[in-house]
Amino acid sequence: MNVRTLITGFPRIGESRELKKAIEDYWSDNLSVEQLKEVSLELKKKNWLYQKQSGIDLISCNDFSFYDQMLDAIVMLGAVPERFKGINDEFQRYFVMARGNKTVKAMEMTKWFNTNYHYIVPELSKDMGFSLNSKKIISEYNEAKVCGINPKINVIGPFTFLGLSKDANGKDCYKYIDKLLPVYCSLIEQLAGLSDEVYVQIEEPIFVKGLGEKMGSEIKKVYEALSTIDDRVKLIVSTYFEHSAEALSYLRDTKVWGVGLDFVYGKKNFDGLNRIKGKKLIAGVVDGRNIWINDISASLALLTGISGHIPKDDIIIATSCSLLHVPYSAVSEPDSNIKKWFSFAYEKVKEVVLLAKLFSGERLSYIDEKMFDANKSIIFEKKKSDIINNPEVSEKLKTVSSWERDGIYSYRIKEQEDILGLPLLPTTTIGSFPQTQELRKLRRDFKTGAVTDVEYKNGIKKYIDECIAFQEEIGLDVLVHGEPERNDMVEYFGERLQGFHFTQNGWVQSYGTRCVKPPVIFGDVNRPAPMTVEWITYAQSKTKRIVKGMLTGPVTILNWSFVRDDMPRSEVSKQIALAIRDEINDLQAAGIKIIQVDEAAFKEGYPIREENVAEYERWAVNNFKFAVSSAMKKTQIHTHMCYSEFNEIVSTIEGMDADVITIETARSANELLNVFRDTGYSRQIGPGVYDIHSPRIPSVEEFSQQIIALLKVLPAKQLWINPDCGLKTRKWQEVRPALKNMVEAVRGIRVT
Ligand code: GLN
Ligand code: ZN
């Protein structure tokens, strides 16, 4: 028997980020459309041929994208918003939708479920007429055919499309399903004509959010319709990132050929297996979104368990989701102790194929036999490796006597106010100042050894001197050192903590052409030495004003990293919290009176399923509190978060027990602050009055008006005045006048 294999999608940005470079060259007129298309065809071919040569049976097309697969779906469904219709050239229009231009605003972008990938949010309206545009799909299909592949076609499903859309009334867009269904029907009709056997994988990750009965019957209706159009089409409905046991009851009676389930992040999928008897099961057993080697024996056991419900020859082995979320190849990483534990896209493909061979009971070739043996010994050795397990960390955790800081807020804040002696409406910034070319070069040169330790330190100190001098000159109340030593708010700390690893080429797409190289947390996290004290105390030594210490919080460090999978995330986060806790202790011992612990990605870790939210909030809040538990009553703890949707989480935020929180103010300040007022939030808040995402320099008048608006909602004694995020992406020419105006506006208001 031959067990088949499937991959939901492949990375597309290029192993050396070729696509990123080509698109950016095209944007700056250094590459023609034809050349860009050539580069992308080469990348697609490489992906296809690799999968084919490795022995994957169902290989995707239409998983490629010039920007984002949701944006592709918008184009495919003719859901282009009115404001872009004036742009005639389709290719140009596509990028303007993503990025905007001088006259048209870009479409909104947001996080794809609980990943760090961002998609373009469809903007629908009730008079939007959907219509099919299958050009991209057909041409990719044909390209794959030329490579000798009979590709499976990937399409974003109608429910996921609508569930992630918004219209003028908000987010409830399922009402458009009847208008959308005919477009999907025409698509299937068209695809049926391509060959005698056409595999179409409809991606419906939205199902893992759980569904009500109403949605269930809609699902049944839609998939009954789509699965009975043409027998030549083999329809697969795929879900990922969680279980979707509920949806299975509704797909049961349809003619859908196969159902894709994630058994890595959705163990509960087992509960629904009896509902899809008679259909193919695409069993996602190889983790598609983390970078660790698969435990082949464990996956085999999982598959054997599954075959207790679904006949073996109905099982197709797959990754848990698209490989978009992992880098290309671990092989090209430099040698390290942990290199053999990695499995990126290329390696995952091999794992899927090996599993299929083992599961089908096929005689293994010599090479496969060797791969299986190596897998067993790597897994065995990894479990007991002393670079993963650091007894010092558990010893330290045992000695912690309290997980909460001393004193309650209402008393603490008085003590702090007496010591700090700040004026009403204190002014501050969020941490970083503009990162100049010179600074980037200095850090790079230090890494490569081109400058000495002394030269590097002097360079950083010079920048700190300038930041302090500027802040004093314009009269800010609480100063920062400017973060010149940091390339990135997570990487900086990861590089100073044991248990972290940095890949050389582990890029993953974050959005469009933007890629990130997440740190890898492979072992127990430990802080061998202070991480920030030298710079913060240097800055403090240069001024009589108060300098705020600057740290990244445990939840953010966790949410922006690839995290070990042999320990619960909450435990990993606790270890990071311990390190931050010790850093806070050292900072306050060195005389630092205010310490900010950034939790920019606190919200990003929220689980997909409602029923898991309370648990996440509990440990995330507790770990933040643990991180700041070493702070004395008189040490003022700030936190910063990069968003403004606080409606549902104000009480969670209050539970973090920070003294001051600075936040983004994308919506109108009043609306935002009402949420805090209405819930009786009692702590100090700094709603950003300067939008750092724009080069615009607000005038004194504008700042004043904003501050007056804030004062209408919250009393002055609760307010801080600051920009809405760090200034590192701005230019000094913008930041200097903007901050000057901000301080001047506050002064004007203080006297009236
Ligand atoms: N302190 C960080 C900075 O100013 C915060 C960045 C962020 O919130 N993303 O750069
Ligand atoms: Zn921010």
Coordinates of C-alpha atoms in Angstrom, one line a residue, residues 377-728:
S377 CA 19.1 9.0 18.1
I378 CA 18.8 12.8 17.7
I379 CA 15.5 12.8 19.5
F380 CA 16.9 10.6 22.3
E381 CA 20.0 12.8 22.7
K382 CA 18.1 16.1 22.6
K383 CA 15.9 15.1 25.5
K384 CA 18.7 14.6 27.9
S385 CA 21.1 17.2 26.5
D386 CA 22.8 19.4 29.0
I387 CA 22.6 22.4 26.8
I388 CA 18.8 22.3 27.1
N389 CA 18.6 21.5 30.7
N390 CA 20.2 24.0 33.0
P391 CA 19.7 23.0 36.7
E392 CA 20.7 26.5 37.7
V393 CA 17.4 27.9 36.4
S394 CA 15.2 25.5 38.4
E395 CA 17.4 26.1 41.5
K396 CA 16.9 29.9 41.1
L397 CA 13.2 29.5 40.6
K398 CA 13.0 27.5 43.8
T399 CA 14.6 30.3 45.8
V400 CA 12.1 32.9 44.7
S401 CA 10.0 33.7 47.8
S402 CA 7.4 36.1 46.3
W403 CA 5.9 36.2 42.8
E404 CA 4.3 39.6 43.4
R405 CA 5.8 42.9 44.1
D406 CA 5.4 44.7 47.4
G407 CA 2.6 47.2 48.2
I408 CA -0.6 48.0 46.5
Y409 CA -0.8 50.5 43.7
S410 CA -2.7 53.3 45.5
Y411 CA 0.0 53.5 48.2
R412 CA 2.9 52.7 46.0
I413 CA 2.2 55.5 43.6
K414 CA 2.2 58.1 46.4
E415 CA 5.6 57.0 47.5
Q416 CA 6.8 57.1 43.9
E417 CA 5.4 60.6 43.3
D418 CA 7.1 62.0 46.4
I419 CA 10.5 60.6 45.2
L420 CA 10.1 61.5 41.5
G421 CA 8.7 65.0 42.0
L422 CA 7.4 65.2 38.5
P423 CA 5.1 68.0 37.3
L424 CA 1.5 67.4 36.3
L425 CA 1.2 65.7 32.9
P426 CA 4.7 64.4 32.9
T427 CA 6.3 64.0 29.4
T428 CA 8.4 61.1 28.2
T429 CA 9.1 58.9 25.2
I430 CA 8.8 55.2 24.6
G431 CA 12.5 54.3 24.5
S432 CA 14.2 54.4 21.1
F433 CA 15.5 57.4 19.3
P434 CA 16.2 57.5 15.5
Q435 CA 18.5 54.8 14.4
T436 CA 21.0 56.4 12.1
Q437 CA 23.1 54.8 9.4
E438 CA 26.2 55.5 11.5
L439 CA 24.7 53.7 14.4
R440 CA 23.8 50.6 12.4
K441 CA 27.2 50.5 10.9
L442 CA 28.8 50.8 14.3
R443 CA 26.8 47.8 15.6
R444 CA 27.6 45.8 12.5
D445 CA 31.3 46.6 12.7
F446 CA 31.4 45.6 16.3
K447 CA 29.8 42.2 15.5
T448 CA 32.3 41.5 12.7
G449 CA 35.2 42.7 14.8
A450 CA 35.9 45.7 12.6
V451 CA 35.8 48.0 15.6
T452 CA 37.2 47.4 19.1
D453 CA 35.2 47.1 22.2
V454 CA 36.4 50.5 23.3
E455 CA 35.5 52.2 20.0
Y456 CA 32.1 50.6 20.0
K457 CA 31.4 51.7 23.6
N458 CA 32.5 55.2 22.9
G459 CA 30.3 55.3 19.8
I460 CA 27.2 54.2 21.8
K461 CA 28.1 56.6 24.6
K462 CA 28.3 59.5 22.2
Y463 CA 24.8 58.7 20.9
I464 CA 23.5 58.5 24.5
D465 CA 25.1 61.8 25.3
E466 CA 23.4 63.4 22.3
C467 CA 20.0 61.9 23.2
I468 CA 20.3 63.1 26.8
A469 CA 21.4 66.6 25.8
F470 CA 18.5 66.9 23.3
Q471 CA 15.9 65.7 25.9
E472 CA 17.2 68.1 28.5
E473 CA 17.3 70.9 26.0
I474 CA 13.6 70.6 25.1
G475 CA 12.6 69.9 28.7
L476 CA 11.2 66.3 28.7
D477 CA 10.6 65.2 32.2
V478 CA 11.5 61.5 32.1
L479 CA 14.4 60.7 29.8
V480 CA 15.5 57.6 28.0
H481 CA 19.0 56.5 26.8
G482 CA 17.7 56.0 23.2
E483 CA 18.4 52.3 22.8
P484 CA 21.4 52.8 20.4
E485 CA 22.9 49.4 21.4
R486 CA 19.7 47.5 20.2
N487 CA 19.1 46.3 16.8
D488 CA 15.8 44.8 17.9
M489 CA 13.9 44.8 21.2
V490 CA 13.8 41.0 21.4
E491 CA 17.1 40.1 19.7
Y492 CA 19.1 42.3 22.0
F493 CA 17.9 40.4 25.1
G494 CA 18.1 37.0 23.4
E495 CA 21.7 37.6 22.6
R496 CA 22.4 38.1 26.2
L497 CA 20.5 35.2 27.6
Q498 CA 21.5 31.5 27.6
G499 CA 19.0 29.2 26.0
F500 CA 18.6 31.4 22.9
H501 CA 20.0 30.8 19.4
F502 CA 20.2 33.0 16.4
T503 CA 20.0 31.5 12.9
Q504 CA 22.0 32.9 10.1
N505 CA 19.4 32.6 7.4
G506 CA 16.1 31.7 9.2
W507 CA 14.0 34.3 7.5
V508 CA 10.2 34.1 7.5
Q509 CA 7.8 36.4 5.8
S510 CA 6.1 38.8 8.2
Y511 CA 4.1 40.8 5.6
G512 CA 4.7 41.7 1.9
T513 CA 8.4 41.9 1.4
R514 CA 9.1 42.2 5.1
C515 CA 10.9 39.3 6.7
V516 CA 11.9 38.5 10.2
K517 CA 14.4 36.2 11.7
P518 CA 12.9 35.1 15.0
P519 CA 15.2 34.0 17.8
V520 CA 15.1 30.4 18.7
I521 CA 14.6 29.4 22.3
F522 CA 16.0 26.0 22.6
G523 CA 16.8 25.5 26.2
D524 CA 16.4 26.8 29.8
V525 CA 16.7 30.6 29.8
N526 CA 19.3 32.0 32.1
R527 CA 20.8 35.5 32.6
P528 CA 24.5 35.1 33.2
A529 CA 25.1 38.8 33.6
P530 CA 23.3 42.2 33.6
M531 CA 22.0 43.1 30.2
T532 CA 21.2 46.8 30.3
V533 CA 22.6 48.3 33.5
E534 CA 25.8 49.7 32.0
W535 CA 24.0 51.8 29.4
I536 CA 21.1 53.0 31.6
T537 CA 23.4 54.0 34.4
Y538 CA 25.7 55.7 32.0
A539 CA 22.8 57.7 30.7
Q540 CA 21.7 58.5 34.3
S541 CA 25.1 59.7 35.1
K542 CA 24.8 62.4 32.4
T543 CA 21.7 64.1 33.8
K544 CA 20.0 65.2 37.0
R545 CA 16.7 64.3 35.5
I546 CA 15.2 60.8 35.8
V547 CA 16.3 58.3 33.2
K548 CA 13.9 55.4 32.6
G549 CA 15.3 51.9 32.3
M550 CA 14.1 50.0 29.3
L551 CA 13.4 46.2 29.1
T552 CA 11.4 43.9 27.0
G553 CA 8.8 41.8 28.8
P554 CA 8.7 38.0 29.0
V555 CA 5.5 37.6 27.0
T556 CA 6.8 39.7 24.1
I557 CA 10.1 37.8 24.0
L558 CA 8.2 34.6 23.9
N559 CA 5.7 35.6 21.3
W560 CA 8.3 36.8 18.8
S561 CA 10.5 33.7 19.0
F562 CA 10.5 30.1 17.8
V563 CA 9.9 28.4 21.2
R564 CA 11.0 25.0 22.3
D565 CA 8.2 22.5 22.2
D566 CA 9.3 20.2 25.0
M567 CA 8.0 22.5 27.7
P568 CA 4.8 24.5 28.0
R569 CA 5.1 28.1 26.7
S570 CA 4.0 29.4 30.1
E571 CA 7.1 27.7 31.7
V572 CA 9.4 29.1 29.1
S573 CA 7.9 32.6 29.7
K574 CA 8.4 32.1 33.4
Q575 CA 12.1 31.5 32.9
I576 CA 12.4 34.7 30.9
A577 CA 10.5 36.5 33.5
L578 CA 13.1 35.4 36.1
A579 CA 15.8 36.9 34.0
I580 CA 14.0 40.2 33.7
R581 CA 13.3 40.2 37.4
D582 CA 16.9 40.0 38.2
E583 CA 17.7 42.8 35.7
I584 CA 15.1 45.0 37.4
N585 CA 16.8 44.3 40.7
D586 CA 20.2 45.3 39.4
L587 CA 18.8 48.4 37.8
Q588 CA 17.1 49.7 40.9
A589 CA 20.2 48.8 43.0
A590 CA 22.1 51.0 40.6
G591 CA 19.8 53.9 41.4
I592 CA 17.3 53.7 38.5
K593 CA 13.9 54.9 39.7
I594 CA 11.7 54.2 36.7
I595 CA 11.8 51.0 34.7
Q596 CA 9.7 50.3 31.6
V597 CA 9.0 46.7 30.7
D598 CA 7.6 46.6 27.1
E599 CA 4.9 44.1 26.3
A600 CA 4.5 45.1 22.6
A601 CA 3.3 41.6 21.7
F602 CA 1.2 40.8 24.7
K603 CA -1.9 40.6 22.6
E604 CA -0.3 38.6 19.9
G605 CA -0.2 35.5 21.9
Y606 CA -3.9 35.3 22.5
P607 CA -5.2 31.8 21.7
I608 CA -7.5 31.3 18.7
R609 CA -10.2 29.6 20.7
E610 CA -12.2 31.6 23.2
E611 CA -12.1 28.7 25.7
N612 CA -8.4 29.0 26.0
V613 CA -8.2 32.8 26.5
A614 CA -8.6 32.8 30.3
E615 CA -5.8 30.4 30.7
Y616 CA -3.5 32.5 28.5
E617 CA -4.3 35.6 30.3
R618 CA -3.7 34.0 33.6
W619 CA -0.2 32.9 32.9
A620 CA 0.8 35.9 30.7
V621 CA -0.3 38.3 33.4
N622 CA 1.3 36.2 36.2
N623 CA 4.6 36.1 34.3
F624 CA 4.6 39.8 33.7
K625 CA 3.9 40.3 37.4
F626 CA 6.7 37.9 38.2
A627 CA 9.1 39.7 36.0
V628 CA 8.5 43.0 37.9
S629 CA 8.1 41.4 41.3
S630 CA 11.6 42.4 42.3
A631 CA 10.7 46.1 42.0
M632 CA 10.6 48.0 45.3
K633 CA 7.5 50.0 46.1
K634 CA 9.4 53.2 45.3
T635 CA 10.5 51.9 41.8
Q636 CA 8.0 53.0 39.3
I637 CA 7.1 50.3 36.7
H638 CA 5.9 51.3 33.3
T639 CA 4.7 49.1 30.5
H640 CA 4.1 49.8 26.9
M641 CA 1.8 48.2 24.4
C642 CA 1.6 48.8 20.7
Y643 CA -2.1 48.9 20.0
S644 CA -5.3 50.7 21.1
E645 CA -8.0 48.0 21.1
F646 CA -8.3 47.6 24.9
N647 CA -12.1 47.0 25.1
E648 CA -12.0 43.4 26.1
I649 CA -8.7 43.4 28.0
V650 CA -8.7 46.4 30.2
S651 CA -9.2 44.4 33.4
T652 CA -6.4 42.0 32.2
I653 CA -4.1 45.0 31.7
E654 CA -5.0 46.3 35.2
G655 CA -4.2 42.9 36.5
M656 CA -0.6 43.3 35.3
D657 CA -0.2 45.8 38.2
A658 CA 2.1 48.2 36.3
D659 CA 2.1 51.7 37.7
V660 CA 2.0 53.4 34.3
I661 CA 1.0 52.2 30.9
T662 CA 1.8 53.9 27.6
I663 CA -0.2 52.9 24.6
E664 CA -0.9 53.6 20.9
T665 CA -3.8 55.9 20.1
A666 CA -4.8 55.0 16.6
R667 CA -8.5 55.6 17.1
S668 CA -9.7 58.9 18.6
A669 CA -8.2 59.5 21.9
N670 CA -11.6 60.0 23.5
E671 CA -13.0 56.7 22.4
L672 CA -10.0 54.9 23.6
L673 CA -9.9 56.6 27.0
N674 CA -13.6 56.1 27.6
V675 CA -12.9 52.4 27.8
F676 CA -10.4 53.0 30.6
R677 CA -12.7 55.5 32.4
D678 CA -15.8 53.3 32.1
T679 CA -14.1 50.3 33.6
G680 CA -12.8 52.5 36.5
Y681 CA -9.1 52.0 35.5
S682 CA -7.3 53.8 38.3
R683 CA -3.7 53.8 37.2
Q684 CA -1.7 56.3 35.2
I685 CA -1.9 56.2 31.4
G686 CA 0.1 57.7 28.6
P687 CA -2.0 57.6 25.4
G688 CA 0.3 58.4 22.5
V689 CA -0.3 61.9 21.2
Y690 CA 2.3 61.7 18.4
D691 CA 1.8 59.1 15.7
I692 CA 5.3 57.8 15.1
H693 CA 4.2 55.7 12.1
S694 CA 4.0 58.9 10.0
P695 CA 6.6 61.4 9.1
R696 CA 4.2 64.2 9.9
I697 CA 5.2 66.8 12.5
P698 CA 2.3 67.8 14.6
S699 CA 2.1 71.5 15.6
V700 CA 1.9 72.8 19.1
E701 CA -1.7 73.7 18.5
E702 CA -2.5 70.2 17.4
F703 CA -0.8 68.6 20.4
S704 CA -2.7 71.1 22.7
Q705 CA -6.0 70.1 21.2
Q706 CA -5.3 66.4 21.7
I707 CA -4.2 66.9 25.3
I708 CA -7.3 69.0 26.0
A709 CA -9.4 66.2 24.5
L710 CA -7.7 63.7 26.8
L711 CA -8.3 65.9 29.8
K712 CA -12.0 65.8 29.0
V713 CA -12.0 62.0 29.7
L714 CA -9.4 61.5 32.4
P715 CA -8.1 63.7 35.2
A716 CA -4.7 65.3 34.7
K717 CA -3.2 63.4 37.6
Q718 CA -3.8 60.1 35.7
L719 CA -2.2 61.2 32.4
W720 CA 1.3 61.1 30.9
I721 CA 2.1 62.8 27.6
N722 CA 4.2 60.8 25.1
P723 CA 4.5 59.5 21.5
D724 CA 2.7 56.3 20.8
C725 CA 5.7 54.0 20.2
G726 CA 9.5 54.1 19.9
L727 CA 11.1 56.6 17.6
K728 CA 13.7 54.4 16.0

